[in-house]
PDB file of C-alpha atoms in Angstrom:
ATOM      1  CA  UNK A 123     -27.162  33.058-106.987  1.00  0.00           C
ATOM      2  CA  UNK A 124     -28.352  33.625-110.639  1.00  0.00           C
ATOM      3  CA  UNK A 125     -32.204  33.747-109.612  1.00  0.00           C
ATOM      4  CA  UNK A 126     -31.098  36.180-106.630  1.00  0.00           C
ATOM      5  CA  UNK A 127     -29.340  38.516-109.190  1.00  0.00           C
ATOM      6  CA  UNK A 128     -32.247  38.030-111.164  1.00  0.00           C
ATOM      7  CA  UNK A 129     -35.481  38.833-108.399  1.00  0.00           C
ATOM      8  CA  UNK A 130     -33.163  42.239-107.175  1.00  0.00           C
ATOM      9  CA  UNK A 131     -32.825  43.126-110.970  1.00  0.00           C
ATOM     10  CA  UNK A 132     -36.641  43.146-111.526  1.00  0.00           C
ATOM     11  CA  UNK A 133     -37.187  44.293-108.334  1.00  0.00           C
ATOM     12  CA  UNK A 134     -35.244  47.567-108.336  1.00  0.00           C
ATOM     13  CA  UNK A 135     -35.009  47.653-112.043  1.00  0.00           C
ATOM     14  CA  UNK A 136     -37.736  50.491-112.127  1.00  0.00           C
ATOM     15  CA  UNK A 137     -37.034  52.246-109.399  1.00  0.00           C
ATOM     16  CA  UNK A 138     -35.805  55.716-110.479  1.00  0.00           C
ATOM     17  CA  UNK A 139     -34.113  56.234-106.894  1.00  0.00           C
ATOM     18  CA  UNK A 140     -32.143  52.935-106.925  1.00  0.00           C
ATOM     19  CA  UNK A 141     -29.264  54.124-108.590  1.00  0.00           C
ATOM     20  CA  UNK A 142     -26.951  50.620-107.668  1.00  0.00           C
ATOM     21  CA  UNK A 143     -27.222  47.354-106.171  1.00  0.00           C
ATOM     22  CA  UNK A 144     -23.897  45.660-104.808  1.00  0.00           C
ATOM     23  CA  UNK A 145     -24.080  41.997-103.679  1.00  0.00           C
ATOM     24  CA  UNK A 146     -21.213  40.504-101.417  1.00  0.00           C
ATOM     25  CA  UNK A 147     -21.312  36.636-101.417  1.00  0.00           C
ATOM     26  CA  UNK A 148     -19.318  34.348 -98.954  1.00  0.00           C
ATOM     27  CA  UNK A 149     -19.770  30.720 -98.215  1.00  0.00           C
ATOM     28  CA  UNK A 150     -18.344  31.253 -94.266  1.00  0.00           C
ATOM     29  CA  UNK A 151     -20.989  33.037 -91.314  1.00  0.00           C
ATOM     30  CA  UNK A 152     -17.921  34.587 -89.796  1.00  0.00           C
ATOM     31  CA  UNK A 153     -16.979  36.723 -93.291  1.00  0.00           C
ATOM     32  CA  UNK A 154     -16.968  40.314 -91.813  1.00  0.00           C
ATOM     33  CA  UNK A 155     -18.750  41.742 -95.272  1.00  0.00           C
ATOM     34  CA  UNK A 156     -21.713  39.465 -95.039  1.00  0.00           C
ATOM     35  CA  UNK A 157     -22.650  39.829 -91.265  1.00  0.00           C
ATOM     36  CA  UNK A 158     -23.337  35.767 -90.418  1.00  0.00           C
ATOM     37  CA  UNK A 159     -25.679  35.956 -94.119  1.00  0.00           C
ATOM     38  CA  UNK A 160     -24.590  34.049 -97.148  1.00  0.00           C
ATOM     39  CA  UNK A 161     -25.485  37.130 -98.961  1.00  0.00           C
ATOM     40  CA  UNK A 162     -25.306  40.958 -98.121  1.00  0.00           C
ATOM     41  CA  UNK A 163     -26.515  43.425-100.631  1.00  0.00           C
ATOM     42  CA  UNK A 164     -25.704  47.287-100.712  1.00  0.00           C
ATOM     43  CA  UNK A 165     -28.474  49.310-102.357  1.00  0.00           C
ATOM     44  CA  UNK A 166     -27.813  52.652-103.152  1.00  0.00           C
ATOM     45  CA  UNK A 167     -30.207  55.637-103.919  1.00  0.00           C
ATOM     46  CA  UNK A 168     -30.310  59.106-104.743  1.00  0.00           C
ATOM     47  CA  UNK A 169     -32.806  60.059-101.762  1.00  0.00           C
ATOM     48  CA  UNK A 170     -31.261  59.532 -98.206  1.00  0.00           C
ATOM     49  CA  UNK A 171     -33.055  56.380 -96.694  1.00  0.00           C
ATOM     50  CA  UNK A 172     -33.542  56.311 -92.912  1.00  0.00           C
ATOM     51  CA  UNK A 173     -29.652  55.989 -91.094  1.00  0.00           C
ATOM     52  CA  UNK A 174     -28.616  52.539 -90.939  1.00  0.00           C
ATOM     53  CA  UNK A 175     -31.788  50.962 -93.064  1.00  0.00           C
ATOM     54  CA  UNK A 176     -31.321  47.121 -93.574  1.00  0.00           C
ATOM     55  CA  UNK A 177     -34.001  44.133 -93.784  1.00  0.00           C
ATOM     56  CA  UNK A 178     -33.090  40.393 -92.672  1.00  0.00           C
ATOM     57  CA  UNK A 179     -35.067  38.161 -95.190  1.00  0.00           C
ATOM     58  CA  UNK A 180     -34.891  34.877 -96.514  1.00  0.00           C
ATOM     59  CA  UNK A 181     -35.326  34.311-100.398  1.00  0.00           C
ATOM     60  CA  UNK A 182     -34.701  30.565-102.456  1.00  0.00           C
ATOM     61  CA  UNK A 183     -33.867  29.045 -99.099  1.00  0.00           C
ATOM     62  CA  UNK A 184     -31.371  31.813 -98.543  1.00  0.00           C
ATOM     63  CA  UNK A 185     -30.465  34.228 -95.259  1.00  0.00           C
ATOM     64  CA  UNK A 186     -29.719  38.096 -96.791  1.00  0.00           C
ATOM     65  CA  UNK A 187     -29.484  41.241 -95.627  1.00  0.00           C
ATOM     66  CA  UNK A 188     -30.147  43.946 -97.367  1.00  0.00           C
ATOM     67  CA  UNK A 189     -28.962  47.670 -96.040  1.00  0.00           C
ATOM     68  CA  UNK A 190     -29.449  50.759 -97.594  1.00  0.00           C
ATOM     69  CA  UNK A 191     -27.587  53.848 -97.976  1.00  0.00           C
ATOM     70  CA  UNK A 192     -27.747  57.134 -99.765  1.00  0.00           C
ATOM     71  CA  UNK A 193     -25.311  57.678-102.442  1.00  0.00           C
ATOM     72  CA  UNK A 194     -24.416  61.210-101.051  1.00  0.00           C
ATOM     73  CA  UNK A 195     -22.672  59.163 -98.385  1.00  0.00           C
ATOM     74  CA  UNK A 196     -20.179  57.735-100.468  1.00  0.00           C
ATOM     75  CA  UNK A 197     -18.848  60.822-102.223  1.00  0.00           C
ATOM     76  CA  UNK A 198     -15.411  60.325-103.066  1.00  0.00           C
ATOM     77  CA  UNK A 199     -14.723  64.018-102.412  1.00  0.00           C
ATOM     78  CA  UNK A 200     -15.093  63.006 -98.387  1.00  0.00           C
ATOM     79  CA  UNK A 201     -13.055  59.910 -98.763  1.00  0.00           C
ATOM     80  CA  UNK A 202     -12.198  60.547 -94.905  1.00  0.00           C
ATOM     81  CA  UNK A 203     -15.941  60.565 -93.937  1.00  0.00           C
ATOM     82  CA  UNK A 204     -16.724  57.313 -95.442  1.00  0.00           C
ATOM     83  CA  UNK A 205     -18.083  54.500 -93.606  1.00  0.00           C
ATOM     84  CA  UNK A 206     -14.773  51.533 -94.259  1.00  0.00           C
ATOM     85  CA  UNK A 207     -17.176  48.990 -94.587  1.00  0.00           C
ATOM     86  CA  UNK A 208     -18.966  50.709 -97.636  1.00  0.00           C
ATOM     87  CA  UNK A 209     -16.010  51.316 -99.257  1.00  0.00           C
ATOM     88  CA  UNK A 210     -14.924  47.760 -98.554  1.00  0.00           C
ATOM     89  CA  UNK A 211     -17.888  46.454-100.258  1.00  0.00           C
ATOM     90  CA  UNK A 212     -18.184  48.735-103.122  1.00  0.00           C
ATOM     91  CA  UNK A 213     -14.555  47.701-103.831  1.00  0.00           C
ATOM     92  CA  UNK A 214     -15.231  44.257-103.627  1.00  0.00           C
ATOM     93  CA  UNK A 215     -18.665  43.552-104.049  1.00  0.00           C
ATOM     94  CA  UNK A 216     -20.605  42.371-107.616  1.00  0.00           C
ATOM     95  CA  UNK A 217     -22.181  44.600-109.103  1.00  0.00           C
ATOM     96  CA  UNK A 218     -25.658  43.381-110.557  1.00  0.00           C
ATOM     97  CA  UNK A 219     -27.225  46.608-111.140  1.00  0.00           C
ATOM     98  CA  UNK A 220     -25.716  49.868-112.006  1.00  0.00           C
ATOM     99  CA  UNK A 221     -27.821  52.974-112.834  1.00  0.00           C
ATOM    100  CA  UNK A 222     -25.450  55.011-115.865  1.00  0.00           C
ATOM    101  CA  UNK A 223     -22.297  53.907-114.387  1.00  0.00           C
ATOM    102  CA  UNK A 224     -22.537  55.425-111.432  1.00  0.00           C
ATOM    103  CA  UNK A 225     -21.366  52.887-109.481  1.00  0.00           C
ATOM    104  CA  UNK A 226     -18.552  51.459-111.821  1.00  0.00           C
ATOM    105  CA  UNK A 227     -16.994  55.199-111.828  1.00  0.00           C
ATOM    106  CA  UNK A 228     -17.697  55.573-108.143  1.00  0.00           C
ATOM    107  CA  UNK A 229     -15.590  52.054-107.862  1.00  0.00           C
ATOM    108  CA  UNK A 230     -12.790  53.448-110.139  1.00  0.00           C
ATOM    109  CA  UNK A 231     -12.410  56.449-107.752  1.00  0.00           C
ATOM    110  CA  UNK A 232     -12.310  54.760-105.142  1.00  0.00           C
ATOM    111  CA  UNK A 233      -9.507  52.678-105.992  1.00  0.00           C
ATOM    112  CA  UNK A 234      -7.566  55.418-107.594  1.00  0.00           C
ATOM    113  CA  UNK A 235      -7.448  57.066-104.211  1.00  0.00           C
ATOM    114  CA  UNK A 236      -6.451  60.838-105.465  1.00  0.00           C
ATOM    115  CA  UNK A 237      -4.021  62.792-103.505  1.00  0.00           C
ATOM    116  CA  UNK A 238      -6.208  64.728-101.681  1.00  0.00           C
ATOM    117  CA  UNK A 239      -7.910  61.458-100.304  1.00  0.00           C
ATOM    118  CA  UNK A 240      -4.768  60.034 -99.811  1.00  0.00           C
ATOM    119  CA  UNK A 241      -3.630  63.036 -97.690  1.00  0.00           C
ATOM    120  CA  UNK A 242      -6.823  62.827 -95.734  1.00  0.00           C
ATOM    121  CA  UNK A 243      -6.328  59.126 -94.952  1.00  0.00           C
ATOM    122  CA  UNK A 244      -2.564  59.557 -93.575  1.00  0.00           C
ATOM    123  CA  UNK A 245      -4.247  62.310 -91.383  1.00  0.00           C
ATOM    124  CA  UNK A 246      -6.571  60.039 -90.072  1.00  0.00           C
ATOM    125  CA  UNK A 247      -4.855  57.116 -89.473  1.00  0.00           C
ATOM    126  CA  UNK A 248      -1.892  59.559 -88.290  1.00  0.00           C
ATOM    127  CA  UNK A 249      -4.088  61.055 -85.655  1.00  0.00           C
ATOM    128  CA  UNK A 250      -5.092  57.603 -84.168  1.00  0.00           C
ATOM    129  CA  UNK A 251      -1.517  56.322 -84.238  1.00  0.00           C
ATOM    130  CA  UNK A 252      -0.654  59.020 -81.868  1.00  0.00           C
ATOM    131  CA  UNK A 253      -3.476  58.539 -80.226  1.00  0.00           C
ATOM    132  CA  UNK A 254      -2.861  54.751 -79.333  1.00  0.00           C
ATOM    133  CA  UNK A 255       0.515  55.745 -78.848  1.00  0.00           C
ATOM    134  CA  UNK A 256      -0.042  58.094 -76.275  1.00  0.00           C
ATOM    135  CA  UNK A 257      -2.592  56.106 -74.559  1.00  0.00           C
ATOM    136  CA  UNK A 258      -0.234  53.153 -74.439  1.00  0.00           C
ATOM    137  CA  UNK A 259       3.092  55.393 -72.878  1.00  0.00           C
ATOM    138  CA  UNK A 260       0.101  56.228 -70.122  1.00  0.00           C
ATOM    139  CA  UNK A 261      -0.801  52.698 -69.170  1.00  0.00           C
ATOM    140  CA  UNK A 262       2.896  51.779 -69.388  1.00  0.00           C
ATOM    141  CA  UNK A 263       3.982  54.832 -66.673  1.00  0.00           C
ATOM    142  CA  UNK A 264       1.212  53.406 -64.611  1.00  0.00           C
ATOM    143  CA  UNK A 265       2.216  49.385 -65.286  1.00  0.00           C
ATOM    144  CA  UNK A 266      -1.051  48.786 -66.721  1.00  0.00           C
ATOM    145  CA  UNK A 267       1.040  46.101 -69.071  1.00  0.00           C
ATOM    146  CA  UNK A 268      -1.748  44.611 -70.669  1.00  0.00           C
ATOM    147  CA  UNK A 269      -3.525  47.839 -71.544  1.00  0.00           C
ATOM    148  CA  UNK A 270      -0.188  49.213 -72.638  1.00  0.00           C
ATOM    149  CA  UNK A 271       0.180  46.070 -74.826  1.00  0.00           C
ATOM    150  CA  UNK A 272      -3.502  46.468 -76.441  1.00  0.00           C
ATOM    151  CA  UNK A 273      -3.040  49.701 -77.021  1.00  0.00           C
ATOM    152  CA  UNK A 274       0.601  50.014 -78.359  1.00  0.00           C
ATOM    153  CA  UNK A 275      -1.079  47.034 -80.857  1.00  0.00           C
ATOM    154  CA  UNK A 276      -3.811  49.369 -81.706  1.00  0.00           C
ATOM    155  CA  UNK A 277      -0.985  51.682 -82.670  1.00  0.00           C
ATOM    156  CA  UNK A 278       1.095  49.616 -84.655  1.00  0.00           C
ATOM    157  CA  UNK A 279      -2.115  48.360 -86.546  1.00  0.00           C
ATOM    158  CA  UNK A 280      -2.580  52.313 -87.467  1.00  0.00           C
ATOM    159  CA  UNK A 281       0.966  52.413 -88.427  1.00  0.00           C
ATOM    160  CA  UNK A 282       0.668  49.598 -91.094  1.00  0.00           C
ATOM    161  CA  UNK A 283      -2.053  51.690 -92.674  1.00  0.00           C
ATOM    162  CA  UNK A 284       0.066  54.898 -92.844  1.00  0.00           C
ATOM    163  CA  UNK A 285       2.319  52.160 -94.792  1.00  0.00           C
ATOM    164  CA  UNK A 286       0.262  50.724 -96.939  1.00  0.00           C
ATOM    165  CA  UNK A 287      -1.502  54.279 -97.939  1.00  0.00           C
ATOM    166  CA  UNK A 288       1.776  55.411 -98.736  1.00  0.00           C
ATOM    167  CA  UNK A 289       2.677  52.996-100.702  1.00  0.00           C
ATOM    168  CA  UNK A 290      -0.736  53.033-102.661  1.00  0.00           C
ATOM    169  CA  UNK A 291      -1.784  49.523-101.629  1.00  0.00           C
ATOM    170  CA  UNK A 292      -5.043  48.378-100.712  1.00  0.00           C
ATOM    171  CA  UNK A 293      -6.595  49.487 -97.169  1.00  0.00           C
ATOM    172  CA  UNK A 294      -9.526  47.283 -97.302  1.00  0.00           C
ATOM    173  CA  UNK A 295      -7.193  43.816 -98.242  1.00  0.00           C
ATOM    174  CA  UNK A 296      -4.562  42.164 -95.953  1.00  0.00           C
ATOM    175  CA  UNK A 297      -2.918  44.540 -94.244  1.00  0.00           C
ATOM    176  CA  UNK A 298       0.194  43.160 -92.456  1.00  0.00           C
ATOM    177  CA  UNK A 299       0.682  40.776 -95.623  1.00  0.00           C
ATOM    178  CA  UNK A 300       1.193  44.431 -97.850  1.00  0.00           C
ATOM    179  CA  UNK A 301       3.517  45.482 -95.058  1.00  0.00           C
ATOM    180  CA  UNK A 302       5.379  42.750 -95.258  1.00  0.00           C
ATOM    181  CA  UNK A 303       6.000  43.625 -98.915  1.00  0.00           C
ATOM    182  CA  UNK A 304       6.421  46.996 -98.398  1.00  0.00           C
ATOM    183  CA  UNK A 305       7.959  47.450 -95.424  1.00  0.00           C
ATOM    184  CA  UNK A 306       9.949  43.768 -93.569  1.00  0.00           C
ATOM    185  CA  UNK A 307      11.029  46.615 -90.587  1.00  0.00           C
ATOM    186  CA  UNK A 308       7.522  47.441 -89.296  1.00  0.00           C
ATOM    187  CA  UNK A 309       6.387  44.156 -90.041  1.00  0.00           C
ATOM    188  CA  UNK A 310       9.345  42.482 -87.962  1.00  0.00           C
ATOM    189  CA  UNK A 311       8.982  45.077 -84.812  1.00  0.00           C
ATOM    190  CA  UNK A 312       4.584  43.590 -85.120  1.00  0.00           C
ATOM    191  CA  UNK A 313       6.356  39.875 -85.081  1.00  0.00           C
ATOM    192  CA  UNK A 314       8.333  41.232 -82.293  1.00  0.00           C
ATOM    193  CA  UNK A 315       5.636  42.353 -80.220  1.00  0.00           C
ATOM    194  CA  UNK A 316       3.494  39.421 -80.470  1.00  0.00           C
ATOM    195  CA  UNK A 317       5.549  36.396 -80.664  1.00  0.00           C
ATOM    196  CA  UNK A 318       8.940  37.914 -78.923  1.00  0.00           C
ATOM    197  CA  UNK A 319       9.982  35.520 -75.947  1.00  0.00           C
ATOM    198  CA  UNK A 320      10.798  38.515 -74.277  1.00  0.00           C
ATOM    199  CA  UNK A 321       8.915  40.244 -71.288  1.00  0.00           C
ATOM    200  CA  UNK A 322       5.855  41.692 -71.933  1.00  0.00           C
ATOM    201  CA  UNK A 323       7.447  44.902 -70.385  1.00  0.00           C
ATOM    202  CA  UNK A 324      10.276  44.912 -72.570  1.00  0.00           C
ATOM    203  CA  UNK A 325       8.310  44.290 -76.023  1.00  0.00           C
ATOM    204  CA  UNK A 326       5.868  46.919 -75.591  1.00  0.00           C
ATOM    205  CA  UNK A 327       8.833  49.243 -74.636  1.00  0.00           C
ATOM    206  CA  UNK A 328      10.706  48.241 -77.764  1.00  0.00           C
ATOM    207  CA  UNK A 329       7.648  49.087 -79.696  1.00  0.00           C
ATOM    208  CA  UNK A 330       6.884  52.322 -78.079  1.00  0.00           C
ATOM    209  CA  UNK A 331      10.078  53.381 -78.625  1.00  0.00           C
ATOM    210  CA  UNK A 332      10.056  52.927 -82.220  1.00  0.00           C
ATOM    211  CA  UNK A 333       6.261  54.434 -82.661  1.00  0.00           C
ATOM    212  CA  UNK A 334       8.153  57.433 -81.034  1.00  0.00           C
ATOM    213  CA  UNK A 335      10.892  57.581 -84.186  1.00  0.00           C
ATOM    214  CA  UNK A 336       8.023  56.902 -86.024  1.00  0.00           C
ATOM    215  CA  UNK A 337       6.050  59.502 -85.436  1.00  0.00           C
ATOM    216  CA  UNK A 338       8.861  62.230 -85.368  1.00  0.00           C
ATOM    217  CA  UNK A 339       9.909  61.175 -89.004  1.00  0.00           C
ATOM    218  CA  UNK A 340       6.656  60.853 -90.575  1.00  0.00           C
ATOM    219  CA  UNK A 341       4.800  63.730 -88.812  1.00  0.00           C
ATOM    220  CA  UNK A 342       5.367  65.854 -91.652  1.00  0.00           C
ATOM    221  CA  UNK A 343       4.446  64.122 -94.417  1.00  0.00           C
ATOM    222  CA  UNK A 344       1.263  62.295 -92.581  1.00  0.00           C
ATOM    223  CA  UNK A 345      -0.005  66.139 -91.691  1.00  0.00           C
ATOM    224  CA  UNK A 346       1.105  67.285 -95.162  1.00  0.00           C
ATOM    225  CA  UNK A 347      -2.832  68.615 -95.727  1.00  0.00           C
ATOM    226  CA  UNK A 348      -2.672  70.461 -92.182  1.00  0.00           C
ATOM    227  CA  UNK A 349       0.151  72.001 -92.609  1.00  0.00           C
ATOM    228  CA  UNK A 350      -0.359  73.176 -96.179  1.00  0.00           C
ATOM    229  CA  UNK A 351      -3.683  74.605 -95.093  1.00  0.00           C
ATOM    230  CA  UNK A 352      -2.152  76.542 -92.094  1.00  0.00           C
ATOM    231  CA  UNK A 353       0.317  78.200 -94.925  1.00  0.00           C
ATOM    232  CA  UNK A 354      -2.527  78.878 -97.216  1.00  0.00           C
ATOM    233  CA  UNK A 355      -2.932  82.310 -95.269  1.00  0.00           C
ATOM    234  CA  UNK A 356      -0.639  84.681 -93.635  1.00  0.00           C
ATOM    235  CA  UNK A 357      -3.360  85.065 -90.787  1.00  0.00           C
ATOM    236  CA  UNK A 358      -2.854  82.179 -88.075  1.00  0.00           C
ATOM    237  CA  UNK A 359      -6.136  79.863 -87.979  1.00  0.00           C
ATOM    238  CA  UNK A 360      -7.958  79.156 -84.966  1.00  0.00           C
ATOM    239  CA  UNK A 361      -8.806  75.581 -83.809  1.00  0.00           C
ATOM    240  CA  UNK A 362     -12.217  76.277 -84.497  1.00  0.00           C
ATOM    241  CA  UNK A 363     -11.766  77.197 -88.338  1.00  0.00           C
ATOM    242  CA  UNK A 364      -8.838  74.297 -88.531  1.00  0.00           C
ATOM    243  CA  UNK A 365     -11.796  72.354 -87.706  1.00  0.00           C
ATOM    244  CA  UNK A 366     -14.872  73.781 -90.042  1.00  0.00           C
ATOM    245  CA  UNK A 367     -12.512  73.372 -93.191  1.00  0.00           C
ATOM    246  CA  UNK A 368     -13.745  71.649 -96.294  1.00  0.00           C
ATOM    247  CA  UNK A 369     -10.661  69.798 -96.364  1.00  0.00           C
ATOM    248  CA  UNK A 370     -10.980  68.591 -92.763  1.00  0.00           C
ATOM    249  CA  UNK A 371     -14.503  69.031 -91.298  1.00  0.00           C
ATOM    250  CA  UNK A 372     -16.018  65.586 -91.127  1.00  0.00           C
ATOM    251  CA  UNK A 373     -12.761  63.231 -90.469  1.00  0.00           C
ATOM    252  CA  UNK A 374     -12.031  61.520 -87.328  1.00  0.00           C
ATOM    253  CA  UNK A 375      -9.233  63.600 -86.234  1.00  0.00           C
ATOM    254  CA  UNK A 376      -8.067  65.044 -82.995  1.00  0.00           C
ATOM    255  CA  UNK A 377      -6.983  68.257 -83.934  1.00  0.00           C
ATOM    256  CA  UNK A 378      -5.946  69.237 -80.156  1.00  0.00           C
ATOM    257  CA  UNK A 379      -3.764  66.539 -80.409  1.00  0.00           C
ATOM    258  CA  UNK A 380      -2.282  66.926 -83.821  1.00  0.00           C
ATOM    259  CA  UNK A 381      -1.654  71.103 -82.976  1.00  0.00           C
ATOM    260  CA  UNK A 382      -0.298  70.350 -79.913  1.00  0.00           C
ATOM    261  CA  UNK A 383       2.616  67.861 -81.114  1.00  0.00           C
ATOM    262  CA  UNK A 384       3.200  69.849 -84.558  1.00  0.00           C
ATOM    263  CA  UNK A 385       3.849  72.680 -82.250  1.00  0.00           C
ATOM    264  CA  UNK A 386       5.990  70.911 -80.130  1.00  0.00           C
ATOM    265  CA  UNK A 387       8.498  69.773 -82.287  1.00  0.00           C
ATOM    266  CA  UNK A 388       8.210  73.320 -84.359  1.00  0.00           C
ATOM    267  CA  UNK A 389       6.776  72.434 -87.522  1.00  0.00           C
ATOM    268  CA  UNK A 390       4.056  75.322 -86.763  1.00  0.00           C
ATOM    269  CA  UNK A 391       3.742  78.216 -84.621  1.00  0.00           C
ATOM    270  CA  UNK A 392       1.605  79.107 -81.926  1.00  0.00           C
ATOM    271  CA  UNK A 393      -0.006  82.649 -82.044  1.00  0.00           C
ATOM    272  CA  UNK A 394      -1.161  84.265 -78.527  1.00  0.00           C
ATOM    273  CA  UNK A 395      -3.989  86.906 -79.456  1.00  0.00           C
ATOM    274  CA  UNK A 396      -5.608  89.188 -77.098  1.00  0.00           C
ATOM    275  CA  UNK A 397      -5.797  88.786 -73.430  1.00  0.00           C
ATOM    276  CA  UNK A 398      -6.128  92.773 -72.846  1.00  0.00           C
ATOM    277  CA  UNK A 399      -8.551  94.190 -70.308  1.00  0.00           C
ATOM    278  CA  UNK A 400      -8.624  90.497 -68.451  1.00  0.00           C
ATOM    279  CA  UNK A 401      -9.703  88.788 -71.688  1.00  0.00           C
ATOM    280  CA  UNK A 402      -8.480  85.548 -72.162  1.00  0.00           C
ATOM    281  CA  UNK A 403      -5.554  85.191 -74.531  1.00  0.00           C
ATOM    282  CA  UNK A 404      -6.417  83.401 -77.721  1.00  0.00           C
ATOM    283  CA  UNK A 405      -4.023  80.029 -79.227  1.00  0.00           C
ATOM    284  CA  UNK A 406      -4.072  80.469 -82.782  1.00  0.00           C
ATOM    285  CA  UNK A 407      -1.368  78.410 -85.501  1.00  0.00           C
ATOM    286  CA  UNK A 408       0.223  79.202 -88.254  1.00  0.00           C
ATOM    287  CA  UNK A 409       3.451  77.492 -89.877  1.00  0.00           C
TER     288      UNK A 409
END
């Protein structure tokens, strides 16, 4: 591995747009970092490469791929927007170049997860727990049992990230084993579902029914960065500008979704504008 570190040193040593080069090692094909290769190495430049660049080479005997991406991607500012699997090697990757620390500090940030990250993340994951929730009370109406199962799973798998964010641990390491540390309740209802000798029926009820107290108690704080935006102004925001926000554009939320249920259980307000002279009446929010 020496002579690898080595031939990518000299090789992107010059290079004024290489500003890092990450390598992930694993001994296993089936290691999720690596791809099937013994090696996978992250190189990072200042000028945006073509989306999704990688080469599949063999060097000393050895299979690597090598993928590209632009450091502009990996702003920590956009947490939210950041491909998981970059952060996941960045976090746990070596290091065997690093342009003025750019990528040590980038690393540090990372980790650190800030609090308006943090808020962003519990959106995110907050928005697909409800979605999975949702999904699954569908299939379960229409006893589609196994789709209810997979997708009240989906759910719970979103609601041991909300945990583990909360509790500052480590998204991109063990998940369930954090949960277990941090919270035995959600960890025993995932036991419950999966290795209950109960019905199928009955488990995924069990579990829907305590995603529903779920989301109910930890609406507020997962949409903390919502709803502090919708009181930022005394004018009530539009979907469309909820949407076009710094501190939201760009993460994989379903705003629809999250307006809707705030409103429901009257943690913000709808606002009906308009609608004179047959023009359609406006929704607009505000808390």
């Amino acid at each position: 591995m020496n002579s690898l570190k080595r031939s990518l040193t000299r090789k992107y040593g010059d290079r004024e747009d290489v500003i890092g080069v990450i390598m992930h090692e694993n001994p296993y094909s089936n290691d999720a970092l690596t791809c099937g290769f013994r090696y996978q190495v992250m190189v990072v430049s200042n000028r945006p490469p073509v989306r999704n660049t990688s080469y599949h080479y063999i060097k000393e005997g050895t299979r690597l791929q090598e993928r590209w991406v632009a450091y502009g991607e990996l702003d920590p500012i956009n947490y939210g927007k950041i491909n998981e699997q970059f952060i996941s090697f960045i976090i746990q990757g070596e290091m065997i170049m690093d342009r003025d620390k750019h990528m040590e500090n980038l690393r540090r940030e990372l980790m650190e997860l800030p609090r308006t990250k943090k808020a962003q993340l519990l959106l995110v994951e907050f928005s697909r727990f409800l979605s999975r929730f949702f999904r699954s009370k569908e299939h379960f109406v229409n006893d589609h049992l196994l789709d209810a199962y997979s997708s009240v799973e989906e759910a719970m798998s979103h609601w041991a990230r909300i945990v583990v964010i909360e509790h500052g641990g480590d998204i991109h390491g063990q998940i369930w084993e954090q949960v277990k540390r941090y919270n035995a309740g959600v960890h025993k209802l995932y036991e419950e579902l999966i290795l209950s000798e109960e019905t199928l029926s009955q488990r995924v009820e069990l579990v829907m029914l305590a995603c529903e107290f779920s989301i109910v108690t930890q609406m507020e704080s997962c949409c903390s960065i919502l709803l502090e935006l919708l009181n930022s102004r005394h004018q009530p925001w539009s979907a469309a500008e909820i949407r076009q926000h710094p501190s939201i554009a760009g993460l994989d939320v379903d705003i629809s979704l999250l307006l809707g249920v705030l409103a429901k259980k009257t943690l913000i307000r709808e606002v009906l504008i308009g609608g004179e002279m047959g023009d359609p009446i406006q929704i607009k929010y505000t808390c």
